[in-house]
Tab-separated table of C-alpha atoms in Angstrom:
chain	number	residue	atom	x	y	z
A	159	MET	CA	20.681	12.206	30.002
A	160	GLU	CA	18.817	8.968	29.292
A	161	GLU	CA	21.983	7.078	30.247
A	162	GLY	CA	22.143	9.091	33.449
A	163	PHE	CA	18.529	8.352	34.385
A	164	ALA	CA	19.285	4.637	33.983
A	165	LEU	CA	21.996	4.970	36.655
A	166	TRP	CA	19.565	5.160	39.550
A	167	ALA	CA	21.994	5.111	42.485
A	168	ASN	CA	23.280	8.063	44.502
A	169	PRO	CA	26.869	8.772	43.351
A	170	SER	CA	27.901	9.009	46.998
A	171	SER	CA	26.694	5.504	47.840
A	172	PRO	CA	29.503	2.974	48.493
A	173	HIS	CA	27.859	-0.023	46.800
A	174	ALA	CA	28.565	-1.143	43.221
A	175	GLU	CA	25.678	0.794	41.635
A	176	GLY	CA	26.712	3.916	43.537
A	177	ARG	CA	30.290	3.559	42.362
A	178	LYS	CA	29.060	3.179	38.790
A	179	ALA	CA	27.061	6.404	39.113
A	180	LYS	CA	30.076	8.116	40.691
A	181	GLN	CA	32.269	7.093	37.759
A	182	ALA	CA	29.736	8.553	35.305
A	183	LEU	CA	29.582	11.775	37.315
A	184	GLU	CA	33.368	12.175	37.364
A	185	ASP	CA	33.496	11.410	33.645
A	186	ALA	CA	30.975	14.210	33.029
A	187	ARG	CA	33.044	16.537	35.229
A	188	ASP	CA	36.209	15.792	33.234
A	189	ARG	CA	34.390	16.280	29.923
A	190	ILE	CA	33.080	19.663	31.062
A	191	LYS	CA	36.558	20.759	32.118
A	192	ARG	CA	38.014	19.749	28.748
A	193	ALA	CA	35.232	21.430	26.785
A	194	LEU	CA	35.662	24.684	28.716
A	195	GLY	CA	39.453	24.548	28.785
A	196	TRP	CA	39.389	24.686	32.592
A	197	ASP	CA	42.178	23.134	34.658
A	198	GLY	CA	40.763	23.904	38.109
A	199	GLU	CA	37.954	22.302	40.085
A	200	VAL	CA	34.254	21.929	39.164
A	201	ILE	CA	31.484	21.927	41.774
A	202	PHE	CA	28.091	20.941	40.365
A	203	THR	CA	25.119	23.070	41.450
A	204	SER	CA	21.463	23.443	40.503
A	205	GLY	CA	22.313	26.422	38.308
A	206	ALA	CA	24.045	29.792	38.229
A	207	SER	CA	22.109	31.314	41.137
A	208	GLU	CA	23.186	28.564	43.525
A	209	ALA	CA	26.756	28.717	42.227
A	210	LEU	CA	26.886	32.476	42.886
A	211	ALA	CA	25.430	31.977	46.365
A	212	LEU	CA	28.021	29.267	47.054
A	213	ALA	CA	30.932	31.405	45.869
A	214	LEU	CA	29.862	34.542	47.725
A	215	GLY	CA	28.634	32.706	50.795
A	216	ARG	CA	31.550	30.306	51.297
A	217	SER	CA	34.500	32.331	49.976
A	218	LYS	CA	37.256	32.664	52.584
A	219	ALA	CA	37.708	36.295	51.555
A	220	LYS	CA	36.423	38.572	54.315
A	221	ARG	CA	34.978	41.254	52.031
A	222	ARG	CA	32.676	41.073	48.988
A	223	VAL	CA	32.505	43.788	46.315
A	224	VAL	CA	30.169	43.601	43.302
A	225	SER	CA	29.723	45.557	40.096
A	226	ALA	CA	26.533	47.571	39.601
A	227	ILE	CA	25.435	45.520	36.579
A	228	GLU	CA	25.346	42.066	38.157
A	229	HIS	CA	22.403	39.674	37.941
A	230	ASP	CA	19.875	39.913	40.780
A	231	ALA	CA	21.172	36.583	42.129
A	232	VAL	CA	24.415	38.325	43.114
A	233	PHE	CA	22.608	40.984	45.130
A	234	ARG	CA	20.483	38.341	46.830
A	235	ALA	CA	23.628	36.372	47.754
A	236	ALA	CA	25.554	39.442	48.968
A	237	PRO	CA	22.954	42.096	49.852
A	238	ASP	CA	25.372	44.199	51.893
A	239	ALA	CA	28.261	44.169	49.412
A	240	PRO	CA	29.399	47.617	48.258
A	241	ILE	CA	29.369	48.535	44.569
A	242	PHE	CA	32.748	48.436	42.859
A	243	ASP	CA	34.341	51.853	42.336
A	244	GLU	CA	37.200	52.098	39.839
A	245	ASN	CA	38.693	54.911	41.908
A	246	ASP	CA	38.753	52.647	44.973
A	247	PRO	CA	40.071	49.249	43.806
A	248	PRO	CA	39.591	46.218	46.068
A	249	ASP	CA	42.323	45.561	48.588
A	250	GLY	CA	43.610	42.190	49.805
A	251	ASP	CA	41.246	39.618	51.301
A	252	THR	CA	38.449	40.809	48.989
A	253	ILE	CA	36.491	38.985	46.299
A	254	LEU	CA	35.165	41.099	43.421
A	255	CYS	CA	32.181	39.812	41.421
A	256	LEU	CA	32.151	40.941	37.771
A	257	GLN	CA	29.823	39.531	35.128
A	258	HIS	CA	31.526	38.438	31.884
A	259	VAL	CA	28.631	39.142	29.485
A	260	ASN	CA	25.728	41.250	30.678
A	261	SER	CA	22.424	39.422	30.515
A	262	GLU	CA	20.388	42.458	29.433
A	263	THR	CA	22.613	44.346	27.001
A	264	GLY	CA	25.124	41.719	25.827
A	265	THR	CA	28.006	43.987	26.854
A	266	ILE	CA	31.317	42.131	27.268
A	267	ASN	CA	33.078	43.206	30.437
A	268	PRO	CA	36.917	43.201	30.687
A	269	VAL	CA	37.153	40.505	33.339
A	270	SER	CA	40.668	39.320	32.468
A	271	GLN	CA	42.054	42.851	32.478
A	272	MET	CA	40.333	43.556	35.789
A	273	ALA	CA	41.803	40.356	37.220
A	274	GLU	CA	45.307	41.618	36.472
A	275	THR	CA	44.565	44.797	38.388
A	276	VAL	CA	42.855	43.395	41.473
A	277	ARG	CA	45.326	40.541	41.959
A	278	ARG	CA	48.113	43.045	42.536
A	279	THR	CA	46.432	43.813	45.835
A	280	GLY	CA	45.834	40.161	46.681
A	281	ALA	CA	42.121	40.299	45.854
A	282	LEU	CA	40.206	37.522	44.060
A	283	ILE	CA	37.804	37.788	41.154
A	284	LEU	CA	34.536	35.899	40.649
A	285	SER	CA	32.952	36.064	37.206
A	286	ASP	CA	29.378	35.171	36.277
A	287	CYS	CA	29.858	33.455	32.912
A	288	SER	CA	26.262	32.280	32.530
A	289	GLN	CA	25.870	34.220	29.297
A	290	SER	CA	29.289	33.432	27.830
A	291	ALA	CA	30.335	29.875	28.745
A	292	GLY	CA	30.156	27.567	25.753
A	293	LYS	CA	30.139	30.581	23.413
A	294	LEU	CA	33.214	32.620	24.330
A	295	ASP	CA	36.507	31.617	25.911
A	296	LEU	CA	36.407	31.756	29.691
A	297	PRO	CA	38.005	34.868	31.167
A	298	ASP	CA	40.867	34.749	33.639
A	299	ALA	CA	39.216	34.528	37.061
A	300	ASP	CA	39.612	32.685	40.348
A	301	MET	CA	36.006	31.482	40.359
A	302	LEU	CA	33.536	31.315	37.485
A	303	VAL	CA	29.851	30.457	37.297
A	304	VAL	CA	28.229	28.564	34.404
A	305	SER	CA	24.654	27.481	33.649
A	306	ALA	CA	23.869	24.546	31.351
A	307	HIS	CA	20.597	25.742	29.845
A	308	LYS	CA	22.327	28.819	28.462
A	309	PHE	CA	24.252	26.650	25.966
A	310	GLY	CA	21.621	24.047	25.146
A	311	GLY	CA	21.936	21.831	28.191
A	312	PRO	CA	19.168	20.916	30.645
A	313	ILE	CA	17.568	23.307	33.098
A	314	GLY	CA	18.505	22.754	36.738
A	315	ILE	CA	22.240	22.084	36.419
A	316	GLY	CA	25.192	24.447	36.556
A	317	ALA	CA	28.587	24.670	38.176
A	318	LEU	CA	30.992	26.779	40.148
A	319	LEU	CA	34.472	26.582	38.657
A	320	VAL	CA	37.126	27.316	41.261
A	321	ARG	CA	40.884	27.469	40.853
A	322	ASP	CA	41.501	25.819	44.209
A	323	PHE	CA	39.170	24.331	46.812
A	324	ASN	CA	41.167	26.234	49.452
A	325	LEU	CA	39.451	29.435	48.319
A	326	LEU	CA	36.182	28.138	49.814
A	327	GLU	CA	35.038	27.106	53.265
A	328	PRO	CA	33.465	23.626	53.035
A	329	MET	CA	30.021	23.004	54.558
A	330	GLY	CA	29.917	19.209	54.522
A	331	GLY	CA	27.872	16.925	52.327
A	332	HIS	CA	28.403	16.163	48.643
A	333	GLU	CA	30.797	17.552	46.036
A	334	ARG	CA	33.771	17.019	48.354
A	335	GLY	CA	31.925	18.811	51.122
A	336	TYR	CA	31.129	22.001	49.201
A	337	ARG	CA	27.456	21.275	48.448
A	338	GLN	CA	24.787	19.604	50.537
A	339	GLY	CA	22.373	18.412	47.840
A	340	THR	CA	22.675	15.116	45.996
A	341	GLU	CA	24.299	15.485	42.579
A	342	ASN	CA	22.080	15.641	39.507
A	343	LEU	CA	23.788	12.942	37.441
A	344	PRO	CA	21.522	13.078	34.341
A	345	GLY	CA	21.860	16.871	34.362
A	346	ALA	CA	25.645	16.730	34.599
A	347	MET	CA	25.815	14.273	31.699
A	348	GLY	CA	23.474	16.455	29.637
A	349	MET	CA	25.582	19.504	30.449
A	350	ALA	CA	28.732	17.764	29.233
A	351	ALA	CA	27.023	16.612	26.037
A	352	ALA	CA	25.720	20.098	25.262
A	353	LEU	CA	29.150	21.675	25.724
A	354	GLU	CA	30.764	19.070	23.493
A	355	ALA	CA	28.114	19.577	20.784
A	356	GLY	CA	28.606	23.349	20.812
A	357	GLU	CA	26.115	23.788	18.000
A	358	TRP	CA	24.086	26.787	16.834
A	359	ALA	CA	21.230	26.608	14.334
A	360	THR	CA	22.384	30.005	13.085
A	361	THR	CA	25.897	30.946	11.994
A	362	ALA	CA	27.941	33.707	13.583
A	363	ASP	CA	27.535	35.771	10.412
A	364	GLU	CA	23.748	35.355	10.493
A	365	ARG	CA	23.594	36.487	14.111
A	366	ALA	CA	25.890	39.431	13.438
A	367	ASN	CA	23.846	40.462	10.416
A	368	PHE	CA	20.658	40.217	12.493
A	369	ALA	CA	22.080	42.485	15.180
A	370	LYS	CA	23.332	44.900	12.534
A	371	ALA	CA	20.000	44.919	10.673
A	372	LEU	CA	18.237	46.238	13.758
A	373	GLY	CA	20.287	49.376	13.232
A	374	ALA	CA	19.705	52.450	15.333
A	375	ASP	CA	17.142	50.681	17.518
A	376	ARG	CA	19.856	48.574	19.121
A	377	LEU	CA	21.075	49.899	22.442
A	378	THR	CA	24.807	49.215	22.262
A	379	ILE	CA	26.933	49.849	25.334
A	380	GLY	CA	30.553	49.030	24.572
A	381	GLU	CA	31.660	45.806	22.901
A	382	ALA	CA	28.771	43.347	22.835
A	383	VAL	CA	27.955	39.802	21.784
A	384	ASP	CA	25.637	39.052	18.859
A	385	TYR	CA	23.238	36.764	20.709
A	386	ILE	CA	21.872	39.229	23.284
A	387	VAL	CA	20.402	42.424	21.895
A	388	ALA	CA	18.790	45.326	23.775
A	389	LEU	CA	16.292	47.127	21.517
A	390	THR	CA	14.686	50.511	22.120
A	391	HIS	CA	11.431	51.344	20.351
A	392	PRO	CA	10.895	55.017	19.340
A	393	THR	CA	7.513	55.312	21.060
A	394	MET	CA	6.119	52.057	22.501
A	395	SER	CA	6.665	50.987	26.115
A	396	ALA	CA	8.511	47.776	26.901
A	397	GLN	CA	5.408	46.184	28.396
A	398	ALA	CA	3.365	46.999	25.289
A	399	LEU	CA	6.140	45.568	23.120
A	400	LEU	CA	6.162	42.326	25.094
A	401	ILE	CA	2.404	41.943	24.658
A	402	ARG	CA	2.438	42.747	20.936
A	403	LEU	CA	5.360	40.439	20.185
A	404	ASP	CA	3.932	37.633	22.310
A	405	ALA	CA	0.749	37.814	20.232
A	406	MET	CA	2.959	37.290	17.149
A	407	GLY	CA	4.487	34.174	18.696
A	408	ILE	CA	7.742	35.844	19.705
A	409	GLY	CA	9.032	35.614	23.278
A	410	VAL	CA	11.225	38.452	24.535
A	411	SER	CA	11.666	40.113	27.925
A	412	ALA	CA	12.227	43.440	29.618
A	413	GLY	CA	15.339	42.788	31.680
A	414	SER	CA	16.655	39.440	32.885
A	415	ALA	CA	14.245	36.521	33.226
A	416	CYS	CA	14.456	36.608	37.031
A	417	SER	CA	13.276	40.225	37.251
A	418	SER	CA	11.269	40.860	34.072
A	419	GLY	CA	7.961	40.384	35.881
A	420	THR	CA	8.395	43.765	37.530
A	421	LEU	CA	7.409	47.136	36.084
A	422	LYS	CA	10.227	49.127	37.664
A	423	LYS	CA	13.149	50.436	35.660
A	424	SER	CA	15.920	47.952	34.988
A	425	ARG	CA	18.654	48.346	37.572
A	426	VAL	CA	21.210	47.305	34.958
A	427	LEU	CA	20.165	49.946	32.421
A	428	ASP	CA	20.199	52.517	35.208
A	429	ALA	CA	23.756	51.489	36.119
A	430	PHE	CA	24.800	51.851	32.481
A	431	GLY	CA	23.459	55.421	32.550
A	432	VAL	CA	20.490	54.839	30.235
A	433	GLN	CA	17.879	57.580	30.583
A	434	ASP	CA	14.551	56.636	32.159
A	435	ASP	CA	12.544	57.349	29.017
A	436	VAL	CA	14.830	55.175	26.879
A	437	ALA	CA	14.897	52.367	29.458
A	438	SER	CA	11.087	52.295	29.600
A	439	ARG	CA	11.030	51.503	25.858
A	440	THR	CA	13.811	48.899	25.876
A	441	ILE	CA	13.423	45.135	25.578
A	442	ARG	CA	15.898	42.259	25.674
A	443	VAL	CA	16.093	39.827	22.745
A	444	SER	CA	18.220	36.699	23.095
A	445	ILE	CA	19.160	34.123	20.481
A	446	GLY	CA	19.489	30.516	21.608
A	447	TRP	CA	21.211	27.442	20.205
A	448	SER	CA	17.971	26.404	18.478
A	449	THR	CA	17.076	29.784	16.948
A	450	THR	CA	16.853	29.504	13.157
A	451	PRO	CA	17.641	32.058	10.429
A	452	GLN	CA	13.938	32.078	9.571
A	453	GLU	CA	13.085	33.079	13.131
A	454	LEU	CA	15.577	35.928	12.969
A	455	GLU	CA	13.874	37.177	9.807
A	456	GLN	CA	10.460	36.744	11.438
A	457	PHE	CA	11.512	38.874	14.384
A	458	ALA	CA	13.049	41.593	12.186
A	459	GLU	CA	9.829	41.837	10.171
A	460	ALA	CA	7.716	41.895	13.330
A	461	TRP	CA	9.870	44.611	14.846
A	462	ARG	CA	9.609	46.798	11.757
A	463	SER	CA	5.816	46.374	11.752
A	464	LEU	CA	5.373	47.720	15.283
A	465	SER	CA	4.157	51.281	15.515
């Protein structure tokens, strides 16, 4: 990122300094594609929310359908989209939005299998991979959304991965006409570096053992990752848990970060069929690239001490 900040020019400028910045930007784009194993196009955005808005707002498909467990950014981008019903699969000229890994429960959704089904009708699939990119292999989808800070990169940079630019209606401006804001070159370079590093302070076994050690308190809904854990306390409310844990120096949330400031029941837990009483006592614990084994032990001890 320091190298990117030194390249002061706008990558779209035609002069020598602009061309130098443009070369660095395209290099970062190629590095990101290689690191993710993606052979389509990459459109840089300010993060996952903008990428979702771009995909849902500029898709040439006439109809949008979303799953009930999507991030709030999806519902803000497509407020009138119907909820996906397995008994009524999308028809042609439709784009279906399905999150890869759920941001509140860690549940892994069968995006690739769903893609096989919906494509038979000519529909497209958009997958929010904010919680999986850089950690799991990308699913088979026509458009995918990634966010750099979820895998150790800087805040304020993300991307929409699209199989073909022809799936989107351009709006003019930067990124080949698919985004109006100036590219964040330092962010793009930091994003590429973070993907290439691909490092965790904890091992996969340590994270799996942590999730397993939480035992019956873990709210497991289907196959789930080991770095997002939903925990239900026997008696204490989620808000009380947040306050108690914060006082111990531990930061957790009740729901996704964009909606955890509210006191209403999590829409995601409701969609998964979690009872109101259980949902009111459930918190979300996420493990980042910098989380240490000692911090996992600290949390486990803190959790066991709560009564």
